[in-house]
Coordinates of C-alpha atoms in Angstrom, one line a residue:
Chain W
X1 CA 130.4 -30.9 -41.9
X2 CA 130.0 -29.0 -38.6
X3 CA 129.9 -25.9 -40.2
X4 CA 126.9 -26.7 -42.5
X5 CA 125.2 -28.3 -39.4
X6 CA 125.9 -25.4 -37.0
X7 CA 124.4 -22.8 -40.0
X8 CA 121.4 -25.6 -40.5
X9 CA 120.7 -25.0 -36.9
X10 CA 121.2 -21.4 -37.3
X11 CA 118.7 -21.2 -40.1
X12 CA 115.9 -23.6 -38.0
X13 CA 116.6 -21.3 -35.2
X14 CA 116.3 -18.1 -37.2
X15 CA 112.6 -19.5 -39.3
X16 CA 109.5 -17.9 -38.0
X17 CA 107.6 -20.0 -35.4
X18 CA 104.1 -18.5 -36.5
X19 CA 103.8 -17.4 -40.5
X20 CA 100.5 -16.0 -41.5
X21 CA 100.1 -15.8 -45.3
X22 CA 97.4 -13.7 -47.4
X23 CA 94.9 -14.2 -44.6
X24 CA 91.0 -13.0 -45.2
X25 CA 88.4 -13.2 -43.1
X26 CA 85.0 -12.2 -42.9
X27 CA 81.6 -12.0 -40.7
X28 CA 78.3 -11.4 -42.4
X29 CA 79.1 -8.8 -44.7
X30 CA 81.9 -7.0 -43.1
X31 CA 85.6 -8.1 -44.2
X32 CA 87.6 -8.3 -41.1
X33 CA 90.7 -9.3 -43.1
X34 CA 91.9 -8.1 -46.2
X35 CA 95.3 -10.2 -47.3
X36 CA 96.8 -9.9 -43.6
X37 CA 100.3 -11.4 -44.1
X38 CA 103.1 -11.1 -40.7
X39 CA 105.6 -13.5 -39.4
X40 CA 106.6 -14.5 -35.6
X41 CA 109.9 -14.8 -35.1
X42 CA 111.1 -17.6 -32.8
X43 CA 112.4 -16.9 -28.8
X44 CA 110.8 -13.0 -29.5
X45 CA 108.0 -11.3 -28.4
X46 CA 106.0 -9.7 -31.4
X47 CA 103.4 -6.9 -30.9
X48 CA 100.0 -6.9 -32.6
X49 CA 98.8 -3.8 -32.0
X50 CA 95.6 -1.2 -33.8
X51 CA 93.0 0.4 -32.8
X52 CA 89.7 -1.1 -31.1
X53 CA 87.3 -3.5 -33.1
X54 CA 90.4 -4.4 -35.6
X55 CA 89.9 -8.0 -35.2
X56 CA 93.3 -8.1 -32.9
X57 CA 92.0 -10.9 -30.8
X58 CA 90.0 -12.0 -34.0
X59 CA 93.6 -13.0 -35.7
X60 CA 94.7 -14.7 -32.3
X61 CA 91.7 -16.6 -33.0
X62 CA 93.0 -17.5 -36.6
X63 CA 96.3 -18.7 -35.0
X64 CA 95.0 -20.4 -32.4
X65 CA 92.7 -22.3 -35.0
X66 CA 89.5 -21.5 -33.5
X67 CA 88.3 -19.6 -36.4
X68 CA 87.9 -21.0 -39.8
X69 CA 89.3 -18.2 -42.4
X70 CA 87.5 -17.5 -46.0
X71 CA 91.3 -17.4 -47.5
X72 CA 95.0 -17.9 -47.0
X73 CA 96.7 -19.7 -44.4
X74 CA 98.4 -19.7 -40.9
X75 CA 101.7 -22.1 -40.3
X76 CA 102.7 -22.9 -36.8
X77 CA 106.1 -24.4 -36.9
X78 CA 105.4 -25.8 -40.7
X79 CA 101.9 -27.1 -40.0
X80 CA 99.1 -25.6 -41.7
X81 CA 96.5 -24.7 -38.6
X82 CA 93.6 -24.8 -40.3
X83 CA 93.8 -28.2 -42.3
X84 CA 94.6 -30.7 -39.6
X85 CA 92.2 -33.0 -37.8
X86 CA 90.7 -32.2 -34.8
X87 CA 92.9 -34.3 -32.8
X88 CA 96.4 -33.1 -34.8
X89 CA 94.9 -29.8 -33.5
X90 CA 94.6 -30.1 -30.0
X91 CA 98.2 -31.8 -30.4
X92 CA 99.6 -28.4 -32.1
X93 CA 97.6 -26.2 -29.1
X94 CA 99.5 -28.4 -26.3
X95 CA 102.4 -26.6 -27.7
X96 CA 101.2 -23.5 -27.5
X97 CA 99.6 -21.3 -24.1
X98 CA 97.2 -18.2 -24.5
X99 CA 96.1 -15.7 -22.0
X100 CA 92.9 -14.6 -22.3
X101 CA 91.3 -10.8 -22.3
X102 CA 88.7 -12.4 -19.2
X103 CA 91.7 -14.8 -17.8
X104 CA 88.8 -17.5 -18.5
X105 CA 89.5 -19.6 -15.5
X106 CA 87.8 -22.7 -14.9
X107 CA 84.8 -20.9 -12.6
X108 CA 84.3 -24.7 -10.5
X109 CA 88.4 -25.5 -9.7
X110 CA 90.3 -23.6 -7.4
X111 CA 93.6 -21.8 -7.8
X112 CA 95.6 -24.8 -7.5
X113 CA 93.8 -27.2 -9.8
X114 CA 93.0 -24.8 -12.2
X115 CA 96.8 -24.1 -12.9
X116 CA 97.3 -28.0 -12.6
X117 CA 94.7 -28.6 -15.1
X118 CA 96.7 -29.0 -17.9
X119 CA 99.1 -30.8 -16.1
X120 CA 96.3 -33.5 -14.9
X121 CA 95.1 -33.7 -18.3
X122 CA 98.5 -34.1 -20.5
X123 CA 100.7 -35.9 -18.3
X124 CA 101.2 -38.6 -16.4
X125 CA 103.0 -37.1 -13.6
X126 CA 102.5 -38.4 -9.9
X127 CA 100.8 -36.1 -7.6
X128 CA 103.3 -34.8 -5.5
X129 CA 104.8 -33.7 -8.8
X130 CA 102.4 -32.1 -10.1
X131 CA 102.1 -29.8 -6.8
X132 CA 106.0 -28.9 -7.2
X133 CA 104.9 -27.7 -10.5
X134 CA 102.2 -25.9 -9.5
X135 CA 103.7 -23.9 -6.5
X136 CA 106.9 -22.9 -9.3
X137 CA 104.3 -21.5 -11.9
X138 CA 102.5 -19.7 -9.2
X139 CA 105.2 -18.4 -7.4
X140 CA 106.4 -17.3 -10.8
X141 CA 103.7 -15.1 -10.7
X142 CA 103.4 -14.4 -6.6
X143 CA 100.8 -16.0 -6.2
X144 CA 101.8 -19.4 -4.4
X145 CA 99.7 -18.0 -0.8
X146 CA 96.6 -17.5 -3.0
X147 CA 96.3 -21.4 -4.2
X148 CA 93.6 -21.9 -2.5
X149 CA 91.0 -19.1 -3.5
X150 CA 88.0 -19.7 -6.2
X151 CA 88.4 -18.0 -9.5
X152 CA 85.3 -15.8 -7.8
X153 CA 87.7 -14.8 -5.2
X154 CA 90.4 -13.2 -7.2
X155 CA 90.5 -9.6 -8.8
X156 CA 91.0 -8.9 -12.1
X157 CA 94.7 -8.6 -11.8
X158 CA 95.2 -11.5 -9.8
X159 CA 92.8 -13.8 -12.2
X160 CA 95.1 -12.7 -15.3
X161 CA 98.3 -13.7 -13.4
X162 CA 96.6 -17.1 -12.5
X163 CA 95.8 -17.7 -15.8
X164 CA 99.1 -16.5 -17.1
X165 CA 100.5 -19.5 -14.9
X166 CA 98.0 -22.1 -15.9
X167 CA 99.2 -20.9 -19.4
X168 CA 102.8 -21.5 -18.6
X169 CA 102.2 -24.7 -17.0
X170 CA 103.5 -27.3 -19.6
X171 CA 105.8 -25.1 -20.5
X172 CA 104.7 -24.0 -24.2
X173 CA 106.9 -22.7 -27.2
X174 CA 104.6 -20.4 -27.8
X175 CA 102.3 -18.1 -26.1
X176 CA 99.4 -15.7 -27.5
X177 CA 98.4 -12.8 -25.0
X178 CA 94.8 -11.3 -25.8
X179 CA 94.9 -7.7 -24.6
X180 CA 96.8 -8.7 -21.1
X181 CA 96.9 -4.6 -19.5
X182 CA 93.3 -3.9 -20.4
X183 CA 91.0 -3.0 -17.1
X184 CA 94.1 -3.1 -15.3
X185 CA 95.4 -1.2 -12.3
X186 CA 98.8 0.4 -13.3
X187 CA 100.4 -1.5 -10.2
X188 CA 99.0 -4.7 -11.9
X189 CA 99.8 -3.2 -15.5
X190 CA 103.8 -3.3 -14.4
X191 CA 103.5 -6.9 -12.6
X192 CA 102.5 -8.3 -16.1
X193 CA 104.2 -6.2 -18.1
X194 CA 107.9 -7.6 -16.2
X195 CA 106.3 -11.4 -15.9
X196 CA 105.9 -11.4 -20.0
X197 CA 109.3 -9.3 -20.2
X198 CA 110.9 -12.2 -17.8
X199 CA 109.1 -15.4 -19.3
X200 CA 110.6 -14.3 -22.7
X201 CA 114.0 -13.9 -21.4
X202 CA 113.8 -16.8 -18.7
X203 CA 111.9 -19.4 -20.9
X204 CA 113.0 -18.4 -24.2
X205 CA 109.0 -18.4 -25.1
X206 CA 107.8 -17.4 -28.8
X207 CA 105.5 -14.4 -27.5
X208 CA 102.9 -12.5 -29.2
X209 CA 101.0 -9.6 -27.5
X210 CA 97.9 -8.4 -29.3
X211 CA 97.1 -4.7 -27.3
X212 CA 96.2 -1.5 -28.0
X213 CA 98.0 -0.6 -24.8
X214 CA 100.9 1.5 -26.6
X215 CA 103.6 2.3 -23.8
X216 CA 103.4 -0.8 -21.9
X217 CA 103.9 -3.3 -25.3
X218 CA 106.5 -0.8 -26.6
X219 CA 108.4 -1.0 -24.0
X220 CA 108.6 -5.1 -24.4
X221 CA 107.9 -5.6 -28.0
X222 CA 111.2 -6.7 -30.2
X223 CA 108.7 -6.8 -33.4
X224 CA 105.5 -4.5 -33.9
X225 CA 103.0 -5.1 -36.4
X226 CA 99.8 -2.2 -36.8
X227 CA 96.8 -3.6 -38.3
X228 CA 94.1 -1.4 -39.9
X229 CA 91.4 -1.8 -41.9
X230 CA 91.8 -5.4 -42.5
X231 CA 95.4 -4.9 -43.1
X232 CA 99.0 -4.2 -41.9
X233 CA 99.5 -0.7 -41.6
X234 CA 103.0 -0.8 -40.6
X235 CA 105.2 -3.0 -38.9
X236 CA 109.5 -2.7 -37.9
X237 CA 110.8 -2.2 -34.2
X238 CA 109.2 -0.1 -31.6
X239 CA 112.0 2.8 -32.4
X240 CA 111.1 2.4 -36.0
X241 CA 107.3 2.9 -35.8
X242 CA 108.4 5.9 -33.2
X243 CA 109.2 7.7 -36.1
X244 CA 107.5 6.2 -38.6
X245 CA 106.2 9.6 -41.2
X246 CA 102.7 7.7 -41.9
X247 CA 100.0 9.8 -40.9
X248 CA 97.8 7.0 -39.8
X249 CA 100.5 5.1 -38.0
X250 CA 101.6 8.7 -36.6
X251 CA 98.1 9.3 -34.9
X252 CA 98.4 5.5 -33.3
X253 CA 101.8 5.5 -32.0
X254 CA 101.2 9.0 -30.4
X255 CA 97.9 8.7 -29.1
X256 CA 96.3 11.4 -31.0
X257 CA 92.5 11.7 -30.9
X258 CA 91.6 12.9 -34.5
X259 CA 93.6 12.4 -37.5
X260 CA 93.1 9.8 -40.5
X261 CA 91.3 7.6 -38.4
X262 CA 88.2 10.0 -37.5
X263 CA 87.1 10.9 -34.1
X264 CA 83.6 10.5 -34.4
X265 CA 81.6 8.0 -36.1
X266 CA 80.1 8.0 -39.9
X267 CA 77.2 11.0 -39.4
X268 CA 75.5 13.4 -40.8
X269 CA 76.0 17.5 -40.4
X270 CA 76.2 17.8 -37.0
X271 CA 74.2 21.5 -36.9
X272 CA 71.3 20.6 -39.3
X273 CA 71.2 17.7 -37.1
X274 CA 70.7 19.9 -33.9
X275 CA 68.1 22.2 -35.7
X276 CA 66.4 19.4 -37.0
X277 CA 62.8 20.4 -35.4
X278 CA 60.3 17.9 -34.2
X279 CA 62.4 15.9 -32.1
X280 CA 62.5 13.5 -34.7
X281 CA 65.8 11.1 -34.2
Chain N
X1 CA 55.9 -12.2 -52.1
X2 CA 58.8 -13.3 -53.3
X3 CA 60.9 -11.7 -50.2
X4 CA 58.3 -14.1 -48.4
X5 CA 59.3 -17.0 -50.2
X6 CA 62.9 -16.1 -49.8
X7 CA 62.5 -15.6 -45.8
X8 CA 60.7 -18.8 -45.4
X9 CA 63.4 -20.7 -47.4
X10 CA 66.3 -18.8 -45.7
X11 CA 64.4 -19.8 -42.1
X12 CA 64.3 -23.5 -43.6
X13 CA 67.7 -23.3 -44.4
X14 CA 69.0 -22.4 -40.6
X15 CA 66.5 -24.7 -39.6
X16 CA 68.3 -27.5 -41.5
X17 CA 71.6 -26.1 -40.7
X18 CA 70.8 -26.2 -36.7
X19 CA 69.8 -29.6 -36.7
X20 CA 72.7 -30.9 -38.5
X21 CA 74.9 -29.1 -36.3
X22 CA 73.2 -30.5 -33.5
X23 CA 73.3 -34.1 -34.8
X24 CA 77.1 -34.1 -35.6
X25 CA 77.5 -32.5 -31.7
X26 CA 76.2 -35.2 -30.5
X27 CA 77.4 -37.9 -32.4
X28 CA 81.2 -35.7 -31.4
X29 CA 80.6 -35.3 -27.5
X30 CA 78.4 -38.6 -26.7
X31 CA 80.2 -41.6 -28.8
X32 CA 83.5 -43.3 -27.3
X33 CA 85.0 -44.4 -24.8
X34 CA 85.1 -42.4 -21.2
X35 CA 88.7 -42.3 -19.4
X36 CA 89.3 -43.0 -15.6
X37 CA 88.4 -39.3 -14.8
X38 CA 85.5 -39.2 -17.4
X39 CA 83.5 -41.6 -14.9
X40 CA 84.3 -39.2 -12.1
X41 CA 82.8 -36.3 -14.5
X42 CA 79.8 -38.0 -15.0
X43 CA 79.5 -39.1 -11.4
X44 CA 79.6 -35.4 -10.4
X45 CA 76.9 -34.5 -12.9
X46 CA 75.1 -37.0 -12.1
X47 CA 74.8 -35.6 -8.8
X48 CA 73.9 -32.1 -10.2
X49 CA 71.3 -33.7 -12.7
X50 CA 69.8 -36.5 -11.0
X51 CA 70.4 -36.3 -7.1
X52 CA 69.5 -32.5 -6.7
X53 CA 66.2 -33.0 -9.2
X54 CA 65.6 -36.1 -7.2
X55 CA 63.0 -33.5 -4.7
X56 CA 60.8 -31.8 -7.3
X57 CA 60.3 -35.2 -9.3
X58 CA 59.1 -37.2 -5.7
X59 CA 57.1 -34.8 -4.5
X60 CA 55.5 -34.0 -7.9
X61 CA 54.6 -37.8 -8.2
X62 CA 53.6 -37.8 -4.8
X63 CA 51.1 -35.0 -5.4
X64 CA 50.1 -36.6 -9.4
X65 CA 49.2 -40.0 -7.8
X66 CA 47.3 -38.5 -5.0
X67 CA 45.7 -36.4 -7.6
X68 CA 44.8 -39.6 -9.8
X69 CA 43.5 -41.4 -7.2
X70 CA 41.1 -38.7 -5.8
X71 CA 39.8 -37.6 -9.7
X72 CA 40.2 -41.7 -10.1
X73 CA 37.7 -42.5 -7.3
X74 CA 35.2 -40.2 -8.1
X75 CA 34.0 -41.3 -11.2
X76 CA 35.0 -45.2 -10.7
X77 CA 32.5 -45.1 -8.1
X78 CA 29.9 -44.2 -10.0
X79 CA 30.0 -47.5 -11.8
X80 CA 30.4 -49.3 -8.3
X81 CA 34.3 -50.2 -10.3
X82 CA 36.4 -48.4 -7.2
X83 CA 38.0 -52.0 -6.8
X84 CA 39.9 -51.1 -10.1
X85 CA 41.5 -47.8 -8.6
X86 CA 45.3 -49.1 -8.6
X87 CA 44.8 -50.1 -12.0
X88 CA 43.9 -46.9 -13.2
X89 CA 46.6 -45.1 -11.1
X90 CA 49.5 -47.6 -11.9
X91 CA 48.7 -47.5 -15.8
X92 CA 48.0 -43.9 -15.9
X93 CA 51.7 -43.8 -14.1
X94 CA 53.7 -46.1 -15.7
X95 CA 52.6 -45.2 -19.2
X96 CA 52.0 -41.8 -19.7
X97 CA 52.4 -39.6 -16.7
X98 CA 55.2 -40.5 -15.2
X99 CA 57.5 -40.7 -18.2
X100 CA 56.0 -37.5 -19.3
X101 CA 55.9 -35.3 -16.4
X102 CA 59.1 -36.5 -14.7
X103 CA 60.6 -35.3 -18.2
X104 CA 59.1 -31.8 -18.2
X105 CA 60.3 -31.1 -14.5
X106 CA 63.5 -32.6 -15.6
X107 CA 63.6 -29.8 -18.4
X108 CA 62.7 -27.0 -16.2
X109 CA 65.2 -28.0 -13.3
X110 CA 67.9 -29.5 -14.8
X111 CA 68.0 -28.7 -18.8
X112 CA 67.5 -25.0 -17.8
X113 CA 70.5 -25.5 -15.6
X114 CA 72.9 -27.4 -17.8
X115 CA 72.1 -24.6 -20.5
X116 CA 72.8 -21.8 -18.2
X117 CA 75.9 -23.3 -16.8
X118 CA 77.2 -24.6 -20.1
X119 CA 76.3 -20.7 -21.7
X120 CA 78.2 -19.0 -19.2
X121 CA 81.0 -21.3 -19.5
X122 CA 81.4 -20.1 -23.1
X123 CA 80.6 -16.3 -22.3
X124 CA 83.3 -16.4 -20.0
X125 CA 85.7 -18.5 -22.3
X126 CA 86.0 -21.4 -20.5
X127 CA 85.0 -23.7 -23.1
X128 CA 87.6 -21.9 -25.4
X129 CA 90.6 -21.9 -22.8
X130 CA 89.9 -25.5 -22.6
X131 CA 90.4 -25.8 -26.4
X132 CA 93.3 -24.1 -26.2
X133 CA 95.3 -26.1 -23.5
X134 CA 94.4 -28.9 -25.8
X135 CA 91.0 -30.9 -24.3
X136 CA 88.0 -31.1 -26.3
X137 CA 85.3 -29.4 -24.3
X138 CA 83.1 -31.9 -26.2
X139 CA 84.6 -34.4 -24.3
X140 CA 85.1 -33.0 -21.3
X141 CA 82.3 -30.9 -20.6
X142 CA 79.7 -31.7 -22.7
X143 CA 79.7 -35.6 -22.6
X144 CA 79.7 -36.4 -18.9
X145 CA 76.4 -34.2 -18.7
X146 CA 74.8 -35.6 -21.5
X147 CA 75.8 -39.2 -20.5
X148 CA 74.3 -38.3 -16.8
X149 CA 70.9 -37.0 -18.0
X150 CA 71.1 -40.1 -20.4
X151 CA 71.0 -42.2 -17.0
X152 CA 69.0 -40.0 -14.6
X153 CA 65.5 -39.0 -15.9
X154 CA 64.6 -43.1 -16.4
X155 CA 65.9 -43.6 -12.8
X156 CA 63.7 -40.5 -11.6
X157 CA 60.8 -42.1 -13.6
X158 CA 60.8 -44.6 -11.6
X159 CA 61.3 -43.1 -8.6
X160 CA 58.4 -40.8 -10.2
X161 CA 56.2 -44.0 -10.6
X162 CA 56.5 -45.7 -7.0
X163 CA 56.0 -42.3 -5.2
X164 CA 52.9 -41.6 -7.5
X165 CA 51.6 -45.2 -7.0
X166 CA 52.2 -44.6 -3.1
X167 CA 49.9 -41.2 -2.8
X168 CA 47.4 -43.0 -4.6
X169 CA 47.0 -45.7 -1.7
X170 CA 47.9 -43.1 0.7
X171 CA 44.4 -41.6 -0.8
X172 CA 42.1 -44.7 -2.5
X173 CA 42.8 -46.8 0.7
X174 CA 43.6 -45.0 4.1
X175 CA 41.8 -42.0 3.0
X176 CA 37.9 -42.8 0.7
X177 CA 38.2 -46.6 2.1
X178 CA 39.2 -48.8 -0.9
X179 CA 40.0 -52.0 -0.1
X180 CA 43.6 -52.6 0.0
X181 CA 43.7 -55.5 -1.2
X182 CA 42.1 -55.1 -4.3
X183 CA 44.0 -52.0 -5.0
X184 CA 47.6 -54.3 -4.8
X185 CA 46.0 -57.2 -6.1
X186 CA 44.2 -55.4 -9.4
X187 CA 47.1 -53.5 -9.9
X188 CA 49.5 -56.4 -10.1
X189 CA 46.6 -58.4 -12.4
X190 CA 47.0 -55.8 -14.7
X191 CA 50.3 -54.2 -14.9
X192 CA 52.3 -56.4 -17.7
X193 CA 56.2 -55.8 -17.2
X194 CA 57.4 -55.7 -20.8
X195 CA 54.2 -53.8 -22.0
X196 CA 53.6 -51.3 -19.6
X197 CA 56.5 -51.0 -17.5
X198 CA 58.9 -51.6 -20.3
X199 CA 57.1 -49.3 -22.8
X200 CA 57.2 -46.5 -20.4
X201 CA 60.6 -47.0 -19.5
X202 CA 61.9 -46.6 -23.0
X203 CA 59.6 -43.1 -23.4
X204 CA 61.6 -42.4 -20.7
X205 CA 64.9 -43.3 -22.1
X206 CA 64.0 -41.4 -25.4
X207 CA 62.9 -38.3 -23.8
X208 CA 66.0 -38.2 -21.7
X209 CA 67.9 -38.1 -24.7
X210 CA 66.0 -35.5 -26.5
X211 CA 65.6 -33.4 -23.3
X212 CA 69.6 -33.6 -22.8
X213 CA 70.5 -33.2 -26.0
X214 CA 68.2 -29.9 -26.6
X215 CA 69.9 -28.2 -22.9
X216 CA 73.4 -28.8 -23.9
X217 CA 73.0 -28.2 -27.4
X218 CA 71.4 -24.4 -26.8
X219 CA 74.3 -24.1 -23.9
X220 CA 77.0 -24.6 -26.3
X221 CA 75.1 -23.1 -30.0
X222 CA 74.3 -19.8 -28.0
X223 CA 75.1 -16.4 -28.6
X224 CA 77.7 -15.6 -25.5
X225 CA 76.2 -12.7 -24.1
X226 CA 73.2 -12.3 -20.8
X227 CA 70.8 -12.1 -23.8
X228 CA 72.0 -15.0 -25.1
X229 CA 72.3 -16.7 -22.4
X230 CA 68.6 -15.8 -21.3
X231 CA 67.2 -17.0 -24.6
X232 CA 68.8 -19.9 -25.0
X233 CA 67.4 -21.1 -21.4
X234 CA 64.1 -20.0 -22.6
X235 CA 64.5 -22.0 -25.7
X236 CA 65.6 -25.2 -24.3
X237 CA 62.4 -25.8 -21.8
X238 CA 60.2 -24.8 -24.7
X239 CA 61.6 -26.6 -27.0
X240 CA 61.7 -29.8 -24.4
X241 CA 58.8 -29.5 -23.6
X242 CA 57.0 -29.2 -27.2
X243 CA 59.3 -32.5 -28.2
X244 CA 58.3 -34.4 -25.4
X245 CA 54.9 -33.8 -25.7
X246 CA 54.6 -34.3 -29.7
X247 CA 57.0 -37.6 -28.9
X248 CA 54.8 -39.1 -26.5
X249 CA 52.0 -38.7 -28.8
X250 CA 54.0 -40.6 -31.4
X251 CA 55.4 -43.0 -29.4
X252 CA 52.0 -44.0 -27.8
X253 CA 50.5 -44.7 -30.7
X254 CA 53.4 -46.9 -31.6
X255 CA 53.5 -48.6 -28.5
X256 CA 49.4 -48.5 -27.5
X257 CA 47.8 -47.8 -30.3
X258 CA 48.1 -50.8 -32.4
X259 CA 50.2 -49.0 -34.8
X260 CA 53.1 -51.1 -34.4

């Protein structure tokens, strides 16, 4: 009996937090989303990575349930996102934290309260609690001496790390980061780099980076999917997409400036173009 | 022509599709019941909507009753009726000007505002963060402002109304000589509470809702970027404006003339 309860465990343990099934998605006329299908593996942190104007942050969106899509479906922990009530989906967010490309703090709280926020808003915890909470969160991310400072007040770096700990602050299973090393210094770049590395180990958190940032999310990622064209290119381990033969994924992984994905945009001959005369455009 | 007919009916259809968004916004954000910290919400915007317009709206009644009472004088006096001065001013206030003119300031200083601030909240993903930690920005953002501008324009109508009725003493009497006492006394002979008063106070009410409604509407509908932003400020005082004038026009001839 202990057995089949131990490998019952086992199995919950082992079933994808986040399952994202024949997803498409569209804006005006242009498909964002072409049948996207990937899983998120529990207590790991899984890389979403591709090149600029992919719809990366778009598909955070789609898990997050702030975006509607035109077919298919997103599962977070068995629920399907996108056909609950409002309030079933606010219920399902309190379980999950996202960082955001701008760090989107509250522009009229301070440090302090803007990490507390959640805190304030989803429990009933005295005040003096609340404050112990606080202070751990930010000293989690070193900034416990800044709790005073306006979000107008902070750099970029230090406005990411604030919002990294209001995003940790009730302690979610899972947690989306939008592009969390772009714009930053490469000081700042390694801070956030080891606090996701450390959260992941510490918290056992359900992690998923969405970057184009290569060496930094490598070097974190357990899981890596490449999305192109609407679609997953590729996806395996950060060793396996190292080697991976693809062309396309190839030029990605390796930074390489022209390849299948072209260089320059959609034009036409570039020297009749130049001796075009009358200086028409 | 038939691309005509197809743009107008395309423009008809957003049209449509606006307003219906609009409508179920604010049935979301202004219907139920507000928590402990809701009323603190509202109290703070109530301070940014009503106590910091609370200036422009005295001194612009101050200056429209002075106004009144000059233009007022002038051709009263031709038909020896001067005594009827506070009449004129209080009626003209109470009915028309006040409700009206209070309500376009309160678009230009505070709707402008609420749309601006609201924008930027969503350019800079406030409004989603807050969704994503799990509170309804409908809720929390949107309804304590609407529920203050709800409250504050009819209390700045007033205040609108007595300042307005004050700079026309301050003019009819101290200043061209009217007798004071006819100026209280015709005033208060002629001003009916649920008529006049009452009428004008429930413009007021209406237009505060519209007004409101139109700011934090375009703050939240916008497109998130400084053009947006721009645009949608632009938008909200024109389209204030243009409702409460067409509105009073409708409402006065419910209310005055005889249409009711």
């Amino acid at each position: 009996m202990f057995d089949n309860y131990s490998r019952g465990a086992q199995a919950m343990s082992e079933s994808p937090f986040v399952v994202v099934e024949g997803l498409h998605f569209s804006r005006g006329d242009k498909d964002i989303f072409r049948g996207v299908a990937l899983q998120i593996p529990r207590g790991k942190i899984t890389a979403i990575m591709g090149p600029s104007g992919t719809g990366k942050t778009t598909l955070l969106k789609l898990i997050g349930g702030q975006l509607t899509p035109d077919a298919g479906r997103v599962l977070i922990d068995g629920e399907d996102v996108h056909r609950l009530s409002r309030k079933a989906l606010f219920a399902v967010r309190r379980r999950m934290g996202m960082l955001f490309q701008s760090g989107a703090l509250f522009s009229d709280l301070n440090v302090f309260e803007n990490v507390a926020f959640p805190l304030r808003v989803h429990t009933d915890l005295p005040d003096a609690m609340i404050r112990d909470l606080v202070l751990m969160k930010l000293e989690a991310v070193g900034l416990r001496g800044a709790r005073e400072l306006m979000s107008s007040e902070l750099s970029g770096g230090m406005a990411r790390r604030v919002a990294l700990a209001r995003a940790i602050a009730l302690d979610p299973e899972l947690i989306l980061y939008d592009e969390p090393f772009v714009g930053q210094d490469p000081i700042s770049k390694g801070v956030l780099v080891q606090l996701i590395k450390r959260l992941n180990d510490a918290l056992g958190l359900t992690a998923v980076v969405v970057s184009h940032d290569i060496g930094e999310t490598l070097s974190i990622a357990d899981y890596v999917y490449v999305i192109a064209d609407g679609q997953v290119m590729a996806h395996g381990t950060p060793k396996t997409l190292d080697v991976d033969q693809d062309p396309r994924v190839n030029q990605f992984v390796h930074g390489e400036p022209d390849g299948p994905v072209p260089f320059h945009y959609p034009a036409e001959d570039y020297f009749s173009d130049i001796l075009r005369e009358g200086g028409v455009r | 022509m038939i691309h005509h007919v197809t743009a107008l009916g395309r423009r008809g259809c957003n049209l449509l599709e606006a307003m219906g968004r609009a409508g179920i916004f604010l049935a979301q954000s202004a219907v139920g019941v507000p928590s402990k910290e809701g009323w603190t919400l509202w109290l703070r915007q109530m301070h940014f909507v009503g106590v910091l317009s609370l200036a422009i709206v005295l001194v612009s009644g101050l200056f429209i009753g002075m106004v009144l009472a000059l233009q007022g004088y002038t051709i009263l006096v031709d038909f020896g009726a001067e005594q009827a001065l506070g009449q004129m001013v209080a009626l003209s206030l109470l009915r028309e000007l006040a409700p009206v003119v209070a309500a376009l300031l309160f678009a230009g200083r505070a709707g402008s505002a609420l749309t601006a601030e609201i924008g930027l909240m969503k350019a800079t993903e406030q409004l989603t963060s807050m969704e994503m930690i799990g509170v309804d920005p409908l809720r929390r953002v949107v309804a304590p402002r609407l529920w203050a501008g709800f409250v504050a324009l009819p209390v700045l109508t007033i205040g609108f109304s007595v300042v307005g009725i004050y700079g026309g003493y301050l003019v009819g009497v101290e200043w061209l000589g009217v007798f004071e006492g006819s100026y209280w006394s015709n005033m208060q002979a002629s001003v009916e509470f649920v008529n006049d008063i009452g009428n004008g106070m429930l413009k007021s009410l209406v237009f505060a809702v519209v007004v409101t409604w139109i700011a934090v509407f375009q703050g939240y509908d916008l497109i998130p970027t400084s053009e947006g932003i721009s645009r949608a400020t632009t938008r909200t005082v024109v389209y204030s404006s243009l409702a409460v004038l067409g509105l009073d026009f409708v409402l006065t001839a419910i209310m005055f003339g005889g249409l009711s």
